Coordinates of C-alpha atoms in Angstrom, one line a residue:
M1389 CA 52.7 10.6 102.2
A1390 CA 54.7 12.6 100.7
V1391 CA 53.5 15.6 100.0
L1392 CA 53.3 16.0 95.8
S1393 CA 51.5 19.1 95.1
A1394 CA 50.2 22.0 96.4
P1395 CA 45.5 21.8 97.0
G1396 CA 43.4 21.9 94.2
L1397 CA 46.7 20.5 92.0
T1398 CA 46.5 17.2 90.4
G1399 CA 49.6 17.4 88.4
L1400 CA 48.1 19.0 85.6
A1401 CA 49.6 22.6 84.3
Y1402 CA 46.9 25.5 84.2
A1403 CA 46.7 27.1 81.3
A1404 CA 46.3 30.8 81.0
P1405 CA 44.4 33.1 79.0
A1406 CA 47.0 35.4 76.7
P1407 CA 47.1 39.0 77.3
E1408 CA 45.3 41.0 75.7
P1409 CA 48.4 42.8 73.6
G1410 CA 50.8 44.5 75.1
K1411 CA 50.0 43.8 79.0
K1412 CA 52.0 41.5 80.7
S1413 CA 50.7 37.7 81.0
L1414 CA 49.5 36.5 84.4
E1415 CA 52.6 34.7 84.5
E1416 CA 54.9 37.6 83.9
V1417 CA 52.6 39.5 86.4
R1418 CA 53.6 36.4 89.1
K1419 CA 57.5 36.6 88.8
E1420 CA 57.5 39.6 89.6
I1421 CA 55.0 39.8 92.2
E1422 CA 57.7 36.9 93.6
D1423 CA 60.8 39.3 92.7
L1424 CA 59.7 41.9 95.3
Y1425 CA 58.2 39.7 97.7
H1426 CA 61.5 38.2 97.6
K1427 CA 63.5 41.5 98.1
A1428 CA 61.3 42.5 100.4
A1429 CA 62.1 39.2 102.7
A1430 CA 65.9 40.3 101.9
A1431 CA 65.5 43.2 103.1
T1432 CA 62.9 42.4 106.1
D1433 CA 65.6 39.8 107.2
A1434 CA 68.3 42.7 107.2
Y1435 CA 65.9 45.3 109.4
N1436 CA 65.8 42.4 111.8
L1437 CA 69.3 41.5 112.6
A1438 CA 70.0 45.6 112.7
E1439 CA 66.8 45.7 114.7
G1440 CA 69.0 42.7 117.1
E1441 CA 72.3 44.6 116.8
A1442 CA 70.6 47.7 117.7
K1443 CA 68.9 46.1 121.2
R1444 CA 72.9 44.7 121.6
Q1445 CA 74.6 47.7 121.6
S1446 CA 71.1 49.7 123.7
D1447 CA 72.4 47.1 125.8
Q1448 CA 75.7 47.4 126.8
I1449 CA 75.1 51.4 126.3
V1450 CA 73.3 50.9 129.7
A1451 CA 75.8 48.4 131.1
L1452 CA 79.2 51.3 130.1
A1453 CA 77.0 53.8 131.9
N1454 CA 76.5 52.1 135.3
Q1455 CA 79.9 51.1 135.2
I1456 CA 80.7 54.7 135.0
V1457 CA 78.3 55.8 137.8
A1458 CA 79.9 53.0 140.0
G1459 CA 83.6 54.4 139.0
Q1460 CA 83.4 58.0 139.9
Q1461 CA 81.4 56.9 143.0
R1462 CA 84.4 55.2 143.3
I1463 CA 87.4 58.1 142.3
A1464 CA 85.3 59.9 144.9
D1465 CA 85.7 57.8 148.1
L1466 CA 89.3 57.0 146.8
K1467 CA 89.5 60.9 146.9
N1468 CA 87.8 61.7 150.2
R1469 CA 90.4 58.5 151.3
A1470 CA 93.9 60.6 149.9
G1471 CA 93.0 63.6 151.4
A1472 CA 92.7 61.9 154.7
A1473 CA 95.6 60.4 154.3
A1474 CA 97.7 64.1 153.2
R1475 CA 95.6 65.3 155.8
A1476 CA 97.3 63.0 158.8
Q1477 CA 100.4 63.3 157.2
Y1478 CA 100.5 66.7 157.4
R1479 CA 100.1 67.1 160.9
T1480 CA 102.7 64.3 161.4
G1481 CA 105.0 64.3 159.0
G1482 CA 106.3 68.1 159.5
L1483 CA 109.6 67.4 161.6
P1484 CA 112.5 65.7 160.1
P1485 CA 113.2 62.4 161.8
G1486 CA 116.4 63.1 164.1
A1487 CA 114.5 65.6 165.3
Q1488 CA 111.0 63.4 166.2
L1489 CA 113.7 61.3 167.2
A1490 CA 115.0 63.9 170.0
L1491 CA 111.8 64.8 170.7
S1492 CA 109.9 61.3 171.4
N1493 CA 109.5 59.9 175.4
S1494 CA 112.0 56.7 174.3
P1495 CA 113.3 55.2 171.0
R1496 CA 110.8 52.8 170.8
Q1497 CA 108.4 55.0 170.8
F1498 CA 109.9 56.6 167.4
L1499 CA 109.9 53.9 166.3
D1500 CA 106.4 52.0 166.6
G1501 CA 105.5 55.9 165.2
A1502 CA 108.1 55.1 161.9
D1503 CA 106.5 51.8 161.1
R1504 CA 103.3 54.0 161.0
L1505 CA 104.0 56.2 159.4
R1506 CA 105.7 53.9 156.6
Q1507 CA 102.4 51.7 156.2
G1508 CA 100.4 55.0 156.0
E1509 CA 102.5 56.1 153.3
K1510 CA 102.4 52.5 151.6
A1511 CA 98.9 53.1 151.8
T1512 CA 98.1 56.2 150.6
M1513 CA 100.8 54.9 147.8
G1514 CA 97.8 52.0 147.3
V1515 CA 94.9 54.7 147.4
I1516 CA 96.7 56.9 144.9
A1517 CA 97.5 53.6 142.4
E1518 CA 93.6 52.7 142.2
L1519 CA 92.6 56.3 141.5
N1520 CA 94.7 56.0 138.5
R1521 CA 93.4 52.3 137.8
T1522 CA 89.8 53.8 138.1
Q1523 CA 90.1 57.1 136.5
D1524 CA 91.7 54.2 133.7
D1525 CA 89.4 52.2 133.7
L1526 CA 86.9 55.5 133.3
T1527 CA 88.3 56.5 130.2
R1528 CA 88.1 53.3 128.7
Y1529 CA 84.0 52.4 129.4
A1530 CA 83.4 56.3 127.7
A1531 CA 86.0 55.0 124.5
E1532 CA 83.7 51.6 124.5
A1533 CA 80.2 53.6 125.2
S1534 CA 80.9 56.1 122.0
A1535 CA 82.3 53.4 119.9
H1536 CA 78.6 51.4 121.4
W1537 CA 76.6 54.7 120.5
R1538 CA 78.2 55.1 116.8
T1539 CA 77.3 51.3 116.1
L1540 CA 74.1 51.8 117.9
E1541 CA 73.1 54.9 115.4
A1542 CA 74.7 52.8 112.1
N1543 CA 72.2 50.2 112.8
R1544 CA 69.4 52.8 113.1
L1545 CA 70.3 54.1 109.6
K1546 CA 70.6 50.3 108.8
K1547 CA 66.9 49.6 109.5
E1548 CA 65.7 52.3 108.1
A1549 CA 66.9 52.0 104.7
A1550 CA 65.6 48.5 105.2
K1551 CA 62.6 49.5 106.3
K1552 CA 61.7 52.0 103.9
E1553 CA 62.7 48.7 100.6
I1554 CA 60.6 46.8 102.7
D1555 CA 57.1 49.2 102.1
S1556 CA 58.2 49.9 98.6
K1557 CA 58.5 46.5 97.7
I1558 CA 55.8 45.5 99.7
A1559 CA 53.7 48.4 98.2
A1560 CA 54.7 47.4 94.4
A1561 CA 53.6 43.8 94.5
K1562 CA 50.7 44.6 96.4
A1563 CA 49.3 47.6 93.8
L1564 CA 50.3 44.5 91.1
E1565 CA 47.4 42.4 93.2
D1566 CA 45.1 44.9 93.1
K1567 CA 44.9 45.8 89.4
L1568 CA 43.8 42.5 88.5
E1569 CA 40.2 41.2 89.1
A1570 CA 38.7 38.7 91.7
E1571 CA 39.0 35.9 88.9
E1572 CA 42.9 36.8 87.8
K1573 CA 43.6 36.7 91.0
A1574 CA 42.3 32.9 91.6
R1575 CA 43.8 32.5 88.7
L1576 CA 47.2 34.0 90.1
L1577 CA 46.7 32.1 92.6
K1578 CA 46.6 29.1 91.2
L1579 CA 49.3 29.6 89.1
E1580 CA 51.9 29.7 92.4
Q1581 CA 50.1 26.5 93.3
E1582 CA 51.0 24.8 89.9
H1583 CA 54.8 26.8 89.9
A1584 CA 55.4 25.1 93.7
Y1585 CA 53.6 21.8 92.5
K1586 CA 56.4 21.7 89.5
E1587 CA 59.4 22.6 91.9
Q1588 CA 58.4 20.1 94.9
S1589 CA 58.2 17.2 91.8
K1590 CA 61.1 17.8 90.6
W1591 CA 62.8 17.2 94.2
L1592 CA 60.7 14.1 94.3
E1593 CA 61.8 13.1 90.9
S1594 CA 65.5 13.6 92.9
G1595 CA 65.3 10.7 94.9
V1596 CA 65.9 12.3 98.1
L1597 CA 63.3 11.2 99.5
K1598 CA 64.4 7.9 99.8
E1599 CA 67.3 8.4 101.8
I1600 CA 65.6 11.2 104.3
N1601 CA 64.4 9.0 107.3
G1602 CA 65.3 11.2 110.7
K1603 CA 62.7 10.9 113.4
A1604 CA 62.3 14.4 115.8
T1605 CA 63.0 14.3 118.6
E1606 CA 60.7 14.6 121.5
A1607 CA 61.7 18.8 121.3
G1608 CA 61.1 18.8 117.1
K1609 CA 57.7 17.7 117.9
A1610 CA 57.0 20.0 120.4
A1611 CA 58.4 22.5 117.3
I1612 CA 55.9 21.4 115.2
K1613 CA 53.3 21.0 117.3
Y1614 CA 53.6 24.4 117.1
A1615 CA 54.8 25.6 114.8
T1616 CA 51.1 23.8 112.8
A1617 CA 48.6 25.1 115.4
Q1618 CA 49.3 28.6 113.5
I1619 CA 48.2 27.7 110.5
G1620 CA 45.8 29.9 108.6
K1621 CA 47.1 32.7 110.3
P1622 CA 48.3 35.8 108.4
Y1623 CA 51.8 36.4 106.9
I1624 CA 52.9 40.1 109.2
W1625 CA 56.2 41.8 108.3
G1626 CA 58.2 41.4 111.0
A1627 CA 55.8 39.7 113.2
E1628 CA 56.4 36.8 116.4
G1629 CA 52.7 36.2 116.9
P1630 CA 50.0 34.7 118.4
K1631 CA 48.6 37.2 115.0
G1632 CA 50.3 36.5 112.4
Y1633 CA 54.2 35.6 111.7
D1634 CA 56.5 36.5 109.5
C1635 CA 58.8 33.0 108.0
S1636 CA 61.4 33.3 110.6
G1637 CA 58.9 35.2 113.4
L1638 CA 57.4 31.5 113.5
T1639 CA 60.1 28.9 113.8
S1640 CA 62.2 31.2 116.6
E1641 CA 59.4 31.2 118.5
A1642 CA 57.9 27.7 117.2
W1643 CA 61.4 26.7 118.6
K1644 CA 61.4 28.7 121.5
A1645 CA 57.8 27.4 122.8
A1646 CA 60.0 23.3 122.7
G1647 CA 62.2 25.6 124.8
T1648 CA 65.2 26.2 122.8
T1649 CA 66.2 29.7 122.3
I1650 CA 67.4 30.6 118.4
P1651 CA 68.0 33.1 116.4
R1652 CA 65.9 35.7 115.4
T1653 CA 66.6 36.3 111.5
S1654 CA 67.1 33.6 108.5
Q1655 CA 70.3 34.4 108.1
E1656 CA 71.3 34.2 111.7
Q1657 CA 69.9 31.3 112.1
L1658 CA 71.8 30.1 108.7
R1659 CA 74.9 31.1 110.2
L1660 CA 74.4 29.7 114.2
L1661 CA 72.8 26.6 113.9
K1662 CA 74.6 22.9 113.2
K1663 CA 73.8 22.6 109.4
V1664 CA 73.0 19.6 108.2
P1665 CA 73.2 16.7 104.9
I1666 CA 69.8 16.8 103.6
K1667 CA 69.5 13.1 103.9
D1668 CA 69.8 13.5 107.3
M1669 CA 67.0 16.2 107.9
R1670 CA 64.7 15.1 110.0
P1671 CA 60.7 16.4 111.4
G1672 CA 61.8 19.7 113.4
D1673 CA 65.4 20.8 111.5
L1674 CA 65.1 24.3 109.8
I1675 CA 64.8 24.6 105.5
I1676 CA 66.7 27.5 104.5
Y1677 CA 66.4 28.5 101.5
F1678 CA 67.1 30.8 98.0
D1679 CA 71.1 31.9 98.0
D1680 CA 70.6 35.2 100.4
A1681 CA 68.8 33.2 103.1
S1682 CA 65.5 35.0 102.9
H1683 CA 63.5 32.2 103.6
V1684 CA 62.9 29.5 106.0
A1685 CA 60.5 26.3 106.9
M1686 CA 60.4 23.7 109.3
Y1687 CA 60.2 20.5 107.8
I1688 CA 57.5 18.4 109.0
G1689 CA 58.1 14.6 107.5
D1690 CA 57.2 13.2 104.0
G1691 CA 58.2 15.6 102.3
A1692 CA 56.7 18.6 103.6
M1693 CA 57.4 21.6 105.5
V1694 CA 55.2 24.2 107.2
H1695 CA 56.3 27.9 106.8
A1696 CA 54.5 31.9 106.5
P1697 CA 55.1 32.4 102.9
R1698 CA 54.8 36.3 102.1
P1699 CA 52.4 39.0 102.7
G1700 CA 49.0 38.5 101.5
R1701 CA 49.6 34.5 102.4
H1702 CA 49.3 32.7 105.2
V1703 CA 50.8 29.7 107.7
T1704 CA 50.4 27.2 105.5
I1705 CA 51.6 23.2 104.8
A1706 CA 53.7 23.0 101.1
G1707 CA 56.4 20.3 99.4
A1708 CA 59.2 20.9 101.3
G1709 CA 61.5 21.3 97.5
S1710 CA 58.8 23.7 96.2
M1711 CA 61.5 26.4 96.5
P1712 CA 65.4 26.5 95.9
I1713 CA 67.0 24.7 99.1
K1714 CA 70.4 26.1 100.5
A1715 CA 70.4 24.6 104.1
I1716 CA 69.7 22.2 106.4
V1717 CA 69.8 23.6 110.2
R1718 CA 69.2 21.5 113.1
P1719 CA 68.0 23.7 116.5
D1720 CA 68.3 20.7 118.9
A1721 CA 72.0 19.4 117.3

């Protein structure tokens, strides 16, 4: 049966009491809190993306450092070989060829010696060429490492800026909620549920669910099993379980449990996973919400999804159309 409403709602509008003069209505507070958490979610994605990129840059720097050490050791070995060859040539190559021929015991002996000398010169030239190539490699590695360090620093600054944005928006939203009395907080939750119900109803009234009849794959079933087992756990900023999750932490860990590694953030999930039309959506697919792709949930069938909504809320099942859908992506395409 399709999910039409949130728990405790019958589809009737919830009438909030009129606000006191000069005081914001509870609906205005709800919208303001929703906007603050939305901005925090967008900043969270930016933070997670910068963190992932920083890790990649750090790994590349480590790999380059290992290549530089190996190159330096190779250069030391090549210099020793080149020095030994030079010393050998100095000992045997001081006389001109004519004098060497006159002093040799036989022409054959001279020719053999000359051939060895040419081979030695060729080998020495090869060592010198390899030495030059290795030195060029080291110069390139150093330049690449410097570039990675600059990118790493840029990502560090992005993370710091995103973290400040997240902290400020979450703190502002929490401050708004903390000003509410217990009864107002209960009514705020009812308003959130009613808003989600209205959006879900409009989505279903479009007839979209009549076209959606895809079946979950075995991997999709495993991902859904993991995600729904987390219901009731709190939304925790930046968390990937097991005590709590943010929205993309839940979806990425659910698919990891199903044997498929997907990107960590909702924006990267949108960018890198296969997009499918809504009519082809099947349980296990991910629903990307909002124009900035700042939220993600997992479709579980019958018009419902499971997600980690926002700070102060818990992993729950809701209507798949309760927020503006941007795209559907498939981890097991």
